Structures are given as C-alpha cells and as structure tokens.
PDB file of N, CA and C and ligand atoms in Angstrom:
ATOM      1  N   MET L   1     151.114 128.435 161.976  1.00  0.00           N
ATOM      2  CA  MET L   1     151.461 128.616 160.415  1.00  0.00           C
ATOM      3  C   MET L   1     150.942 127.149 159.679  1.00  0.00           C
ATOM      4  N   HIS L   2     150.019 127.907 158.561  1.00  0.00           N
ATOM      5  CA  HIS L   2     149.844 126.390 157.923  1.00  0.00           C
ATOM      6  C   HIS L   2     150.180 126.102 156.876  1.00  0.00           C
ATOM      7  N   GLU L   3     151.385 127.093 156.548  1.00  0.00           N
ATOM      8  CA  GLU L   3     152.267 127.091 155.289  1.00  0.00           C
ATOM      9  C   GLU L   3     153.146 125.778 155.039  1.00  0.00           C
ATOM     10  N   THR L   4     153.348 124.808 156.141  1.00  0.00           N
ATOM     11  CA  THR L   4     154.253 123.970 156.303  1.00  0.00           C
ATOM     12  C   THR L   4     153.227 122.807 155.749  1.00  0.00           C
ATOM     13  N   GLY L   5     152.066 122.568 155.837  1.00  0.00           N
ATOM     14  CA  GLY L   5     150.622 121.509 155.481  1.00  0.00           C
ATOM     15  C   GLY L   5     150.913 121.862 153.842  1.00  0.00           C
ATOM     16  N   ILE L   6     150.621 123.247 153.369  1.00  0.00           N
ATOM     17  CA  ILE L   6     150.561 123.626 152.288  1.00  0.00           C
ATOM     18  C   ILE L   6     151.799 123.027 151.152  1.00  0.00           C
ATOM     19  N   ALA L   7     153.419 123.694 151.410  1.00  0.00           N
ATOM     20  CA  ALA L   7     154.192 123.211 151.335  1.00  0.00           C
ATOM     21  C   ALA L   7     154.337 121.984 151.088  1.00  0.00           C
ATOM     22  N   GLN L   8     154.014 120.848 151.961  1.00  0.00           N
ATOM     23  CA  GLN L   8     154.015 119.417 152.180  1.00  0.00           C
ATOM     24  C   GLN L   8     153.250 118.877 150.979  1.00  0.00           C
ATOM     25  N   SER L   9     151.710 119.639 150.768  1.00  0.00           N
ATOM     26  CA  SER L   9     150.775 119.034 149.831  1.00  0.00           C
ATOM     27  C   SER L   9     151.473 119.416 148.568  1.00  0.00           C
ATOM     28  N   ILE L  10     152.173 120.490 148.221  1.00  0.00           N
ATOM     29  CA  ILE L  10     152.461 120.919 146.744  1.00  0.00           C
ATOM     30  C   ILE L  10     153.572 120.031 146.660  1.00  0.00           C
ATOM     31  N   LEU L  11     154.860 119.209 147.531  1.00  0.00           N
ATOM     32  CA  LEU L  11     156.168 118.552 147.078  1.00  0.00           C
ATOM     33  C   LEU L  11     155.433 117.251 147.019  1.00  0.00           C
ATOM     34  N   ASP L  12     154.233 116.692 147.852  1.00  0.00           N
ATOM     35  CA  ASP L  12     153.710 115.477 147.244  1.00  0.00           C
ATOM     36  C   ASP L  12     153.268 115.136 146.036  1.00  0.00           C
ATOM     37  N   ILE L  13     152.656 116.458 145.248  1.00  0.00           N
ATOM     38  CA  ILE L  13     152.252 116.553 144.463  1.00  0.00           C
ATOM     39  C   ILE L  13     153.336 116.132 142.952  1.00  0.00           C
ATOM     40  N   ALA L  14     154.192 116.881 143.865  1.00  0.00           N
ATOM     41  CA  ALA L  14     155.623 117.378 142.637  1.00  0.00           C
ATOM     42  C   ALA L  14     155.737 115.746 142.993  1.00  0.00           C
ATOM     43  N   LEU L  15     156.182 115.386 143.781  1.00  0.00           N
ATOM     44  CA  LEU L  15     156.891 113.675 143.671  1.00  0.00           C
ATOM     45  C   LEU L  15     155.965 112.802 143.281  1.00  0.00           C
ATOM     46  N   LYS L  16     154.660 112.708 143.373  1.00  0.00           N
ATOM     47  CA  LYS L  16     153.742 111.958 142.736  1.00  0.00           C
ATOM     48  C   LYS L  16     154.119 111.858 141.412  1.00  0.00           C
ATOM     49  N   THR L  17     153.534 113.057 140.883  1.00  0.00           N
ATOM     50  CA  THR L  17     153.971 113.393 139.062  1.00  0.00           C
ATOM     51  C   THR L  17     155.381 113.067 138.790  1.00  0.00           C
ATOM     52  N   ALA L  18     156.348 113.124 139.836  1.00  0.00           N
ATOM     53  CA  ALA L  18     157.416 112.960 138.902  1.00  0.00           C
ATOM     54  C   ALA L  18     157.657 111.308 138.792  1.00  0.00           C
ATOM     55  N   GLU L  19     156.945 110.864 139.856  1.00  0.00           N
ATOM     56  CA  GLU L  19     157.191 109.248 139.649  1.00  0.00           C
ATOM     57  C   GLU L  19     156.253 108.890 138.930  1.00  0.00           C
ATOM     58  N   GLU L  20     155.224 109.128 138.358  1.00  0.00           N
ATOM     59  CA  GLU L  20     154.117 108.778 137.277  1.00  0.00           C
ATOM     60  C   GLU L  20     154.984 109.054 136.034  1.00  0.00           C
ATOM     61  N   ASN L  21     156.073 110.174 135.916  1.00  0.00           N
ATOM     62  CA  ASN L  21     156.426 110.243 134.783  1.00  0.00           C
ATOM     63  C   ASN L  21     157.884 109.681 134.634  1.00  0.00           C
ATOM     64  N   GLY L  22     158.085 108.718 135.752  1.00  0.00           N
ATOM     65  CA  GLY L  22     159.417 108.348 135.752  1.00  0.00           C
ATOM     66  C   GLY L  22     160.480 109.157 135.691  1.00  0.00           C
ATOM     67  N   ALA L  23     160.614 110.278 136.205  1.00  0.00           N
ATOM     68  CA  ALA L  23     161.584 111.512 136.228  1.00  0.00           C
ATOM     69  C   ALA L  23     162.502 111.209 137.242  1.00  0.00           C
ATOM     70  N   LYS L  24     163.812 111.617 137.260  1.00  0.00           N
ATOM     71  CA  LYS L  24     164.921 111.624 138.252  1.00  0.00           C
ATOM     72  C   LYS L  24     165.127 112.211 138.856  1.00  0.00           C
ATOM     73  N   LYS L  25     164.757 113.626 138.874  1.00  0.00           N
ATOM     74  CA  LYS L  25     164.678 114.728 139.334  1.00  0.00           C
ATOM     75  C   LYS L  25     163.585 116.152 139.070  1.00  0.00           C
ATOM     76  N   ILE L  26     163.624 116.785 139.992  1.00  0.00           N
ATOM     77  CA  ILE L  26     162.150 118.032 139.690  1.00  0.00           C
ATOM     78  C   ILE L  26     163.262 119.162 139.719  1.00  0.00           C
ATOM     79  N   ASN L  27     163.039 120.045 138.495  1.00  0.00           N
ATOM     80  CA  ASN L  27     163.819 120.802 138.255  1.00  0.00           C
ATOM     81  C   ASN L  27     162.818 122.008 138.829  1.00  0.00           C
ATOM     82  N   ASN L  28     161.506 122.400 138.534  1.00  0.00           N
ATOM     83  CA  ASN L  28     160.496 123.025 138.826  1.00  0.00           C
ATOM     84  C   ASN L  28     159.388 123.075 139.385  1.00  0.00           C
ATOM     85  N   VAL L  29     158.995 123.441 140.648  1.00  0.00           N
ATOM     86  CA  VAL L  29     157.604 123.529 140.972  1.00  0.00           C
ATOM     87  C   VAL L  29     157.360 125.104 140.905  1.00  0.00           C
ATOM     88  N   GLY L  30     155.882 125.009 139.750  1.00  0.00           N
ATOM     89  CA  GLY L  30     155.040 126.523 140.276  1.00  0.00           C
ATOM     90  C   GLY L  30     153.967 126.442 140.589  1.00  0.00           C
ATOM     91  N   VAL L  31     153.759 127.392 141.432  1.00  0.00           N
ATOM     92  CA  VAL L  31     152.683 127.113 142.355  1.00  0.00           C
ATOM     93  C   VAL L  31     151.589 128.339 142.209  1.00  0.00           C
ATOM     94  N   ARG L  32     149.860 128.608 141.994  1.00  0.00           N
ATOM     95  CA  ARG L  32     149.341 129.742 141.928  1.00  0.00           C
ATOM     96  C   ARG L  32     148.651 129.803 143.017  1.00  0.00           C
ATOM     97  N   ILE L  33     148.744 130.947 144.083  1.00  0.00           N
ATOM     98  CA  ILE L  33     148.362 131.140 145.328  1.00  0.00           C
ATOM     99  C   ILE L  33     147.378 132.209 144.921  1.00  0.00           C
ATOM    100  N   GLY L  34     146.192 132.254 145.037  1.00  0.00           N
ATOM    101  CA  GLY L  34     145.188 133.524 145.229  1.00  0.00           C
ATOM    102  C   GLY L  34     145.759 134.650 146.577  1.00  0.00           C
ATOM    103  N   LYS L  35     145.637 135.786 146.147  1.00  0.00           N
ATOM    104  CA  LYS L  35     145.729 136.782 147.137  1.00  0.00           C
ATOM    105  C   LYS L  35     145.116 136.612 148.367  1.00  0.00           C
ATOM    106  N   MET L  36     143.851 135.941 148.121  1.00  0.00           N
ATOM    107  CA  MET L  36     142.774 135.849 149.439  1.00  0.00           C
ATOM    108  C   MET L  36     142.916 134.529 150.070  1.00  0.00           C
ATOM    109  N   SER L  37     144.140 133.729 149.444  1.00  0.00           N
ATOM    110  CA  SER L  37     144.611 132.425 150.138  1.00  0.00           C
ATOM    111  C   SER L  37     145.176 132.558 151.976  1.00  0.00           C
ATOM    112  N   ALA L  38     145.656 133.643 152.158  1.00  0.00           N
ATOM    113  CA  ALA L  38     145.975 134.117 153.202  1.00  0.00           C
ATOM    114  C   ALA L  38     147.481 133.349 153.460  1.00  0.00           C
ATOM    115  N   VAL L  39     148.208 133.153 152.265  1.00  0.00           N
ATOM    116  CA  VAL L  39     149.289 132.412 152.512  1.00  0.00           C
ATOM    117  C   VAL L  39     150.762 133.214 152.384  1.00  0.00           C
ATOM    118  N   ASP L  40     151.598 133.205 153.176  1.00  0.00           N
ATOM    119  CA  ASP L  40     152.920 133.967 153.407  1.00  0.00           C
ATOM    120  C   ASP L  40     153.724 133.186 152.478  1.00  0.00           C
ATOM    121  N   GLU L  41     154.206 134.112 151.521  1.00  0.00           N
ATOM    122  CA  GLU L  41     155.137 133.460 150.572  1.00  0.00           C
ATOM    123  C   GLU L  41     156.316 133.354 150.785  1.00  0.00           C
ATOM    124  N   ALA L  42     157.375 134.158 151.899  1.00  0.00           N
ATOM    125  CA  ALA L  42     158.521 133.809 152.737  1.00  0.00           C
ATOM    126  C   ALA L  42     158.173 132.699 153.299  1.00  0.00           C
ATOM    127  N   SER L  43     157.040 132.269 154.135  1.00  0.00           N
ATOM    128  CA  SER L  43     157.027 131.458 154.912  1.00  0.00           C
ATOM    129  C   SER L  43     157.028 129.705 153.573  1.00  0.00           C
ATOM    130  N   LEU L  44     156.145 130.096 153.008  1.00  0.00           N
ATOM    131  CA  LEU L  44     155.985 128.804 152.313  1.00  0.00           C
ATOM    132  C   LEU L  44     156.856 128.305 151.540  1.00  0.00           C
ATOM    133  N   ARG L  45     157.707 129.275 150.779  1.00  0.00           N
ATOM    134  CA  ARG L  45     159.322 129.137 150.248  1.00  0.00           C
ATOM    135  C   ARG L  45     160.303 128.288 151.209  1.00  0.00           C
ATOM    136  N   PHE L  46     159.869 128.645 152.251  1.00  0.00           N
ATOM    137  CA  PHE L  46     161.235 128.523 153.603  1.00  0.00           C
ATOM    138  C   PHE L  46     160.399 127.018 154.047  1.00  0.00           C
ATOM    139  N   ALA L  47     159.311 126.795 153.973  1.00  0.00           N
ATOM    140  CA  ALA L  47     159.032 125.219 154.607  1.00  0.00           C
ATOM    141  C   ALA L  47     158.880 124.057 153.698  1.00  0.00           C
ATOM    142  N   PHE L  48     159.034 124.711 151.982  1.00  0.00           N
ATOM    143  CA  PHE L  48     159.247 123.888 150.611  1.00  0.00           C
ATOM    144  C   PHE L  48     160.859 123.613 150.769  1.00  0.00           C
ATOM    145  N   ASP L  49     162.028 124.602 150.760  1.00  0.00           N
ATOM    146  CA  ASP L  49     162.797 124.196 151.140  1.00  0.00           C
ATOM    147  C   ASP L  49     163.357 123.167 152.093  1.00  0.00           C
ATOM    148  N   ALA L  50     162.767 123.190 153.358  1.00  0.00           N
ATOM    149  CA  ALA L  50     163.092 122.578 154.566  1.00  0.00           C
ATOM    150  C   ALA L  50     162.614 121.079 154.029  1.00  0.00           C
ATOM    151  N   LEU L  51     161.456 121.103 153.759  1.00  0.00           N
ATOM    152  CA  LEU L  51     160.956 119.667 153.120  1.00  0.00           C
ATOM    153  C   LEU L  51     161.506 119.149 152.172  1.00  0.00           C
ATOM    154  N   LYS L  52     161.727 119.789 151.203  1.00  0.00           N
ATOM    155  CA  LYS L  52     162.198 119.065 149.838  1.00  0.00           C
ATOM    156  C   LYS L  52     163.829 118.393 150.318  1.00  0.00           C
ATOM    157  N   ALA L  53     164.422 118.961 151.417  1.00  0.00           N
ATOM    158  CA  ALA L  53     166.020 118.251 151.261  1.00  0.00           C
ATOM    159  C   ALA L  53     165.727 116.977 151.274  1.00  0.00           C
ATOM    160  N   GLY L  54     166.505 116.019 150.769  1.00  0.00           N
ATOM    161  CA  GLY L  54     166.804 114.591 150.657  1.00  0.00           C
ATOM    162  C   GLY L  54     165.657 113.966 149.942  1.00  0.00           C
ATOM    163  N   THR L  55     164.690 114.372 148.691  1.00  0.00           N
ATOM    164  CA  THR L  55     164.215 114.315 148.160  1.00  0.00           C
ATOM    165  C   THR L  55     164.664 114.582 146.611  1.00  0.00           C
ATOM    166  N   ILE L  56     164.002 114.084 145.440  1.00  0.00           N
ATOM    167  CA  ILE L  56     164.374 114.278 144.262  1.00  0.00           C
ATOM    168  C   ILE L  56     163.888 115.854 143.729  1.00  0.00           C
ATOM    169  N   ALA L  57     163.418 116.585 144.729  1.00  0.00           N
ATOM    170  CA  ALA L  57     162.929 117.831 144.537  1.00  0.00           C
ATOM    171  C   ALA L  57     164.248 118.628 145.267  1.00  0.00           C
ATOM    172  N   GLU L  58     165.312 118.317 145.486  1.00  0.00           N
ATOM    173  CA  GLU L  58     166.187 118.855 146.473  1.00  0.00           C
ATOM    174  C   GLU L  58     166.712 120.167 145.743  1.00  0.00           C
ATOM    175  N   ASN L  59     166.640 119.817 144.422  1.00  0.00           N
ATOM    176  CA  ASN L  59     167.522 121.154 143.635  1.00  0.00           C
ATOM    177  C   ASN L  59     166.824 121.897 142.846  1.00  0.00           C
ATOM    178  N   SER L  60     165.207 121.675 143.205  1.00  0.00           N
ATOM    179  CA  SER L  60     164.202 122.721 142.478  1.00  0.00           C
ATOM    180  C   SER L  60     163.928 123.911 142.711  1.00  0.00           C
ATOM    181  N   GLU L  61     163.812 125.020 141.799  1.00  0.00           N
ATOM    182  CA  GLU L  61     163.232 126.149 142.035  1.00  0.00           C
ATOM    183  C   GLU L  61     162.020 126.192 142.392  1.00  0.00           C
ATOM    184  N   PHE L  62     161.605 126.806 143.265  1.00  0.00           N
ATOM    185  CA  PHE L  62     160.035 127.314 143.438  1.00  0.00           C
ATOM    186  C   PHE L  62     159.603 128.237 143.318  1.00  0.00           C
ATOM    187  N   GLU L  63     158.544 128.343 142.175  1.00  0.00           N
ATOM    188  CA  GLU L  63     158.085 129.482 141.963  1.00  0.00           C
ATOM    189  C   GLU L  63     156.804 129.724 142.298  1.00  0.00           C
ATOM    190  N   TYR L  64     156.624 131.105 142.875  1.00  0.00           N
ATOM    191  CA  TYR L  64     155.351 131.380 143.280  1.00  0.00           C
ATOM    192  C   TYR L  64     154.962 132.668 142.282  1.00  0.00           C
ATOM    193  N   MET L  65     153.713 132.335 142.048  1.00  0.00           N
ATOM    194  CA  MET L  65     152.766 133.523 141.149  1.00  0.00           C
ATOM    195  C   MET L  65     151.299 133.597 141.864  1.00  0.00           C
ATOM    196  N   GLU L  66     151.108 134.798 142.673  1.00  0.00           N
ATOM    197  CA  GLU L  66     150.246 135.325 143.265  1.00  0.00           C
ATOM    198  C   GLU L  66     149.483 135.831 142.267  1.00  0.00           C
ATOM    199  N   VAL L  67     148.144 135.072 142.188  1.00  0.00           N
ATOM    200  CA  VAL L  67     146.818 135.702 141.531  1.00  0.00           C
ATOM    201  C   VAL L  67     145.844 136.909 142.614  1.00  0.00           C
ATOM    202  N   ALA L  68     145.791 137.414 141.768  1.00  0.00           N
ATOM    203  CA  ALA L  68     144.927 139.055 142.358  1.00  0.00           C
ATOM    204  C   ALA L  68     143.118 138.551 142.366  1.00  0.00           C
ATOM    205  N   LEU L  69     142.794 139.339 143.322  1.00  0.00           N
ATOM    206  CA  LEU L  69     141.461 138.991 143.645  1.00  0.00           C
ATOM    207  C   LEU L  69     140.467 140.031 142.438  1.00  0.00           C
ATOM    208  N   THR L  70     139.983 139.495 142.069  1.00  0.00           N
ATOM    209  CA  THR L  70     138.920 139.987 140.991  1.00  0.00           C
ATOM    210  C   THR L  70     137.684 139.732 141.123  1.00  0.00           C
ATOM    211  N   GLY L  71     136.456 140.197 140.181  1.00  0.00           N
ATOM    212  CA  GLY L  71     135.003 139.746 140.596  1.00  0.00           C
ATOM    213  C   GLY L  71     134.551 140.477 139.518  1.00  0.00           C
ATOM    214  N   ARG L  72     133.282 139.882 139.174  1.00  0.00           N
ATOM    215  CA  ARG L  72     132.461 140.195 138.461  1.00  0.00           C
ATOM    216  C   ARG L  72     131.117 140.788 138.917  1.00  0.00           C
ATOM    217  N   CYS L  73     130.760 142.085 138.440  1.00  0.00           N
ATOM    218  CA  CYS L  73     129.160 142.179 138.779  1.00  0.00           C
ATOM    219  C   CYS L  73     128.598 141.595 138.235  1.00  0.00           C
ATOM    220  N   GLU L  74     127.136 140.613 138.995  1.00  0.00           N
ATOM    221  CA  GLU L  74     125.839 140.281 137.997  1.00  0.00           C
ATOM    222  C   GLU L  74     124.999 141.439 137.597  1.00  0.00           C
ATOM    223  N   GLU L  75     125.358 142.606 138.113  1.00  0.00           N
ATOM    224  CA  GLU L  75     124.007 143.576 137.794  1.00  0.00           C
ATOM    225  C   GLU L  75     124.522 143.932 136.317  1.00  0.00           C
ATOM    226  N   CYS L  76     125.724 144.658 136.137  1.00  0.00           N
ATOM    227  CA  CYS L  76     126.353 145.535 135.141  1.00  0.00           C
ATOM    228  C   CYS L  76     127.535 144.466 134.621  1.00  0.00           C
ATOM    229  N   GLY L  77     127.783 143.831 134.896  1.00  0.00           N
ATOM    230  CA  GLY L  77     128.805 143.242 134.169  1.00  0.00           C
ATOM    231  C   GLY L  77     130.064 143.523 134.108  1.00  0.00           C
ATOM    232  N   ASN L  78     130.754 144.506 134.895  1.00  0.00           N
ATOM    233  CA  ASN L  78     131.590 145.259 135.403  1.00  0.00           C
ATOM    234  C   ASN L  78     132.788 144.136 136.047  1.00  0.00           C
ATOM    235  N   GLU L  79     133.920 143.970 135.553  1.00  0.00           N
ATOM    236  CA  GLU L  79     134.971 143.208 136.364  1.00  0.00           C
ATOM    237  C   GLU L  79     136.030 144.282 136.504  1.00  0.00           C
ATOM    238  N   SER L  80     136.395 143.878 137.728  1.00  0.00           N
ATOM    239  CA  SER L  80     137.880 144.604 138.431  1.00  0.00           C
ATOM    240  C   SER L  80     138.290 144.023 139.434  1.00  0.00           C
ATOM    241  N   GLU L  81     139.260 144.428 140.203  1.00  0.00           N
ATOM    242  CA  GLU L  81     140.247 143.632 141.332  1.00  0.00           C
ATOM    243  C   GLU L  81     139.639 144.132 141.915  1.00  0.00           C
ATOM    244  N   LEU L  82     139.567 143.520 143.454  1.00  0.00           N
ATOM    245  CA  LEU L  82     138.639 143.835 144.547  1.00  0.00           C
ATOM    246  C   LEU L  82     139.918 143.817 145.554  1.00  0.00           C
ATOM    247  N   ASP L  83     139.642 144.503 146.699  1.00  0.00           N
ATOM    248  CA  ASP L  83     140.398 144.459 147.906  1.00  0.00           C
ATOM    249  C   ASP L  83     139.852 143.680 148.743  1.00  0.00           C
ATOM    250  N   GLY L  84     138.966 143.287 148.564  1.00  0.00           N
ATOM    251  CA  GLY L  84     138.355 142.031 149.805  1.00  0.00           C
ATOM    252  C   GLY L  84     136.846 141.553 149.184  1.00  0.00           C
ATOM    253  N   TYR L  85     136.514 140.500 150.111  1.00  0.00           N
ATOM    254  CA  TYR L  85     135.584 139.585 149.579  1.00  0.00           C
ATOM    255  C   TYR L  85     133.904 140.245 149.415  1.00  0.00           C
ATOM    256  N   PHE L  86     134.212 140.991 150.811  1.00  0.00           N
ATOM    257  CA  PHE L  86     132.568 141.757 150.889  1.00  0.00           C
ATOM    258  C   PHE L  86     132.540 143.495 150.285  1.00  0.00           C
ATOM    259  N   VAL L  87     132.597 143.432 148.931  1.00  0.00           N
ATOM    260  CA  VAL L  87     132.615 144.432 148.272  1.00  0.00           C
ATOM    261  C   VAL L  87     131.451 145.245 147.411  1.00  0.00           C
ATOM    262  N   LEU L  88     131.407 146.085 146.635  1.00  0.00           N
ATOM    263  CA  LEU L  88     130.299 146.565 145.905  1.00  0.00           C
ATOM    264  C   LEU L  88     131.343 146.832 144.733  1.00  0.00           C
ATOM    265  N   CYS L  89     130.038 146.572 143.424  1.00  0.00           N
ATOM    266  CA  CYS L  89     130.657 147.049 142.266  1.00  0.00           C
ATOM    267  C   CYS L  89     130.958 148.315 142.351  1.00  0.00           C
ATOM    268  N   PRO L  90     132.354 148.802 141.807  1.00  0.00           N
ATOM    269  CA  PRO L  90     132.896 150.285 141.733  1.00  0.00           C
ATOM    270  C   PRO L  90     131.934 151.260 140.675  1.00  0.00           C
ATOM    271  N   LYS L  91     131.298 150.430 139.952  1.00  0.00           N
ATOM    272  CA  LYS L  91     130.762 151.089 138.892  1.00  0.00           C
ATOM    273  C   LYS L  91     129.078 151.211 138.999  1.00  0.00           C
ATOM    274  N   CYS L  92     128.128 150.568 139.413  1.00  0.00           N
ATOM    275  CA  CYS L  92     126.872 150.274 139.710  1.00  0.00           C
ATOM    276  C   CYS L  92     126.752 150.012 141.370  1.00  0.00           C
ATOM    277  N   SER L  93     127.739 149.819 142.475  1.00  0.00           N
ATOM    278  CA  SER L  93     127.536 150.095 143.917  1.00  0.00           C
ATOM    279  C   SER L  93     126.327 148.613 144.027  1.00  0.00           C
ATOM    280  N   SER L  94     126.142 148.013 143.095  1.00  0.00           N
ATOM    281  CA  SER L  94     125.805 146.463 143.793  1.00  0.00           C
ATOM    282  C   SER L  94     126.084 145.866 144.572  1.00  0.00           C
ATOM    283  N   GLY L  95     125.807 144.973 145.177  1.00  0.00           N
ATOM    284  CA  GLY L  95     126.461 143.865 146.382  1.00  0.00           C
ATOM    285  C   GLY L  95     126.627 142.599 145.543  1.00  0.00           C
ATOM    286  N   ARG L  96     125.790 142.353 144.456  1.00  0.00           N
ATOM    287  CA  ARG L  96     125.782 141.188 143.421  1.00  0.00           C
ATOM    288  C   ARG L  96     127.105 140.852 142.971  1.00  0.00           C
ATOM    289  N   VAL L  97     128.595 140.874 143.348  1.00  0.00           N
ATOM    290  CA  VAL L  97     129.683 140.681 143.095  1.00  0.00           C
ATOM    291  C   VAL L  97     130.328 139.283 142.962  1.00  0.00           C
ATOM    292  N   LYS L  98     130.550 138.349 142.014  1.00  0.00           N
ATOM    293  CA  LYS L  98     131.109 136.994 142.351  1.00  0.00           C
ATOM    294  C   LYS L  98     132.573 137.721 141.839  1.00  0.00           C
ATOM    295  N   ILE L  99     132.990 136.379 142.955  1.00  0.00           N
ATOM    296  CA  ILE L  99     134.636 136.616 142.813  1.00  0.00           C
ATOM    297  C   ILE L  99     135.010 135.360 141.547  1.00  0.00           C
ATOM    298  N   LEU L 100     135.903 135.777 141.172  1.00  0.00           N
ATOM    299  CA  LEU L 100     136.530 135.067 139.413  1.00  0.00           C
ATOM    300  C   LEU L 100     137.745 134.436 140.170  1.00  0.00           C
ATOM    301  N   THR L 101     138.387 134.945 140.656  1.00  0.00           N
ATOM    302  CA  THR L 101     140.008 134.657 141.061  1.00  0.00           C
ATOM    303  C   THR L 101     140.551 135.559 142.398  1.00  0.00           C
ATOM    304  N   GLY L 102     141.319 134.518 142.806  1.00  0.00           N
ATOM    305  CA  GLY L 102     141.896 134.923 144.177  1.00  0.00           C
ATOM    306  C   GLY L 102     142.220 133.983 145.492  1.00  0.00           C
ATOM    307  N   SER L 103     141.549 132.921 145.168  1.00  0.00           N
ATOM    308  CA  SER L 103     141.263 131.945 146.172  1.00  0.00           C
ATOM    309  C   SER L 103     141.862 130.755 145.549  1.00  0.00           C
ATOM    310  N   GLU L 104     142.974 130.823 144.474  1.00  0.00           N
ATOM    311  CA  GLU L 104     143.717 129.822 144.207  1.00  0.00           C
ATOM    312  C   GLU L 104     144.588 129.303 145.111  1.00  0.00           C
ATOM    313  N   LEU L 105     144.915 127.742 144.953  1.00  0.00           N
ATOM    314  CA  LEU L 105     146.210 127.506 146.120  1.00  0.00           C
ATOM    315  C   LEU L 105     146.052 125.814 145.107  1.00  0.00           C
ATOM    316  N   GLU L 106     146.922 126.301 143.902  1.00  0.00           N
ATOM    317  CA  GLU L 106     147.187 124.930 143.568  1.00  0.00           C
ATOM    318  C   GLU L 106     148.580 124.956 142.513  1.00  0.00           C
ATOM    319  N   VAL L 107     149.385 123.830 141.877  1.00  0.00           N
ATOM    320  CA  VAL L 107     150.541 123.670 141.596  1.00  0.00           C
ATOM    321  C   VAL L 107     149.817 123.945 140.059  1.00  0.00           C
ATOM    322  N   ALA L 108     150.630 124.974 139.515  1.00  0.00           N
ATOM    323  CA  ALA L 108     150.708 125.213 138.113  1.00  0.00           C
ATOM    324  C   ALA L 108     151.385 124.490 137.431  1.00  0.00           C
ATOM    325  N   TYR L 109     152.384 123.913 137.767  1.00  0.00           N
ATOM    326  CA  TYR L 109     153.820 123.392 136.535  1.00  0.00           C
ATOM    327  C   TYR L 109     154.770 122.398 137.827  1.00  0.00           C
ATOM    328  N   ILE L 110     154.743 121.554 137.005  1.00  0.00           N
ATOM    329  CA  ILE L 110     156.161 120.615 137.462  1.00  0.00           C
ATOM    330  C   ILE L 110     156.978 120.351 136.434  1.00  0.00           C
ATOM    331  N   ASP L 111     158.288 120.911 136.333  1.00  0.00           N
ATOM    332  CA  ASP L 111     159.302 120.394 135.292  1.00  0.00           C
ATOM    333  C   ASP L 111     160.383 119.458 135.643  1.00  0.00           C
ATOM    334  N   VAL L 112     160.283 118.335 135.399  1.00  0.00           N
ATOM    335  CA  VAL L 112     161.099 117.518 135.728  1.00  0.00           C
ATOM    336  C   VAL L 112     162.008 116.510 134.635  1.00  0.00           C
ATOM    337  N   ASP L 113     163.254 116.101 135.442  1.00  0.00           N
ATOM    338  CA  ASP L 113     164.249 115.480 133.878  1.00  0.00           C
ATOM    339  C   ASP L 113     164.000 113.884 134.246  1.00  0.00           C
TER     340      ASP L 113
HETATM  341 ZN1   ZN A   1     127.892 146.295 138.959  1.00  0.00          ZN
END
C-alpha cells in the first residue's frame, strides 16, 4: 500500500508550508490525483487521518480531487478522455496520442490560519 508514503509527503508539504507562513493550524488540504496514479482514495484518506494526529493539521479537512485521464492526438488534434495509456485516437485511429492529464499527484492548495 503506497498510500501511506503519499499521505506522509502531502502532510510534510502542508506542515512545511504552514511553518513558512507562520500558521498556527491547517484547516484544509486539497490534493489533485490523476486517475492513472493508482491511488486509492479511501486508503489515502485513512493514512492521512492517522498521520495528522498530534500535528497542527489534526483538525484539517482533506479534499481529494480526481483528475481524469485525457490525451491529444498528434495527428488530428482531437482531445478526449481516455480509458488507458495505450489508446488509439477515437477520431482518426492514430496511435500518436499524447497524455495531457491523469498522472498528477500533487498538493493543490493548503488553507491555514
Ligand atoms: Zn486523431
């Protein structure tokens, strides 16, 4: 289960950001997770809740935003939502589809007091 490591990284970023801003507590942490990152939301939430105990993020809300997998065809320029990484353009059947979004794993925002 790699969610624990990811949750720890998210918490580290949140705590560091709060410290840099002289914040006393963290209210909200939002993360953007691409559909292809293979992260389980429930596991990530569970891990984050366990790790935040005893920190200034203890009472924070955790917002999980899933980012759909999308790609752009380099032949015809068509952009569409994809089912997997190895796909053909639904419009012209070209295999030259460049992934645009869906592999994100990042902290979108941190709200502190
Ligand atoms: Zn195409």
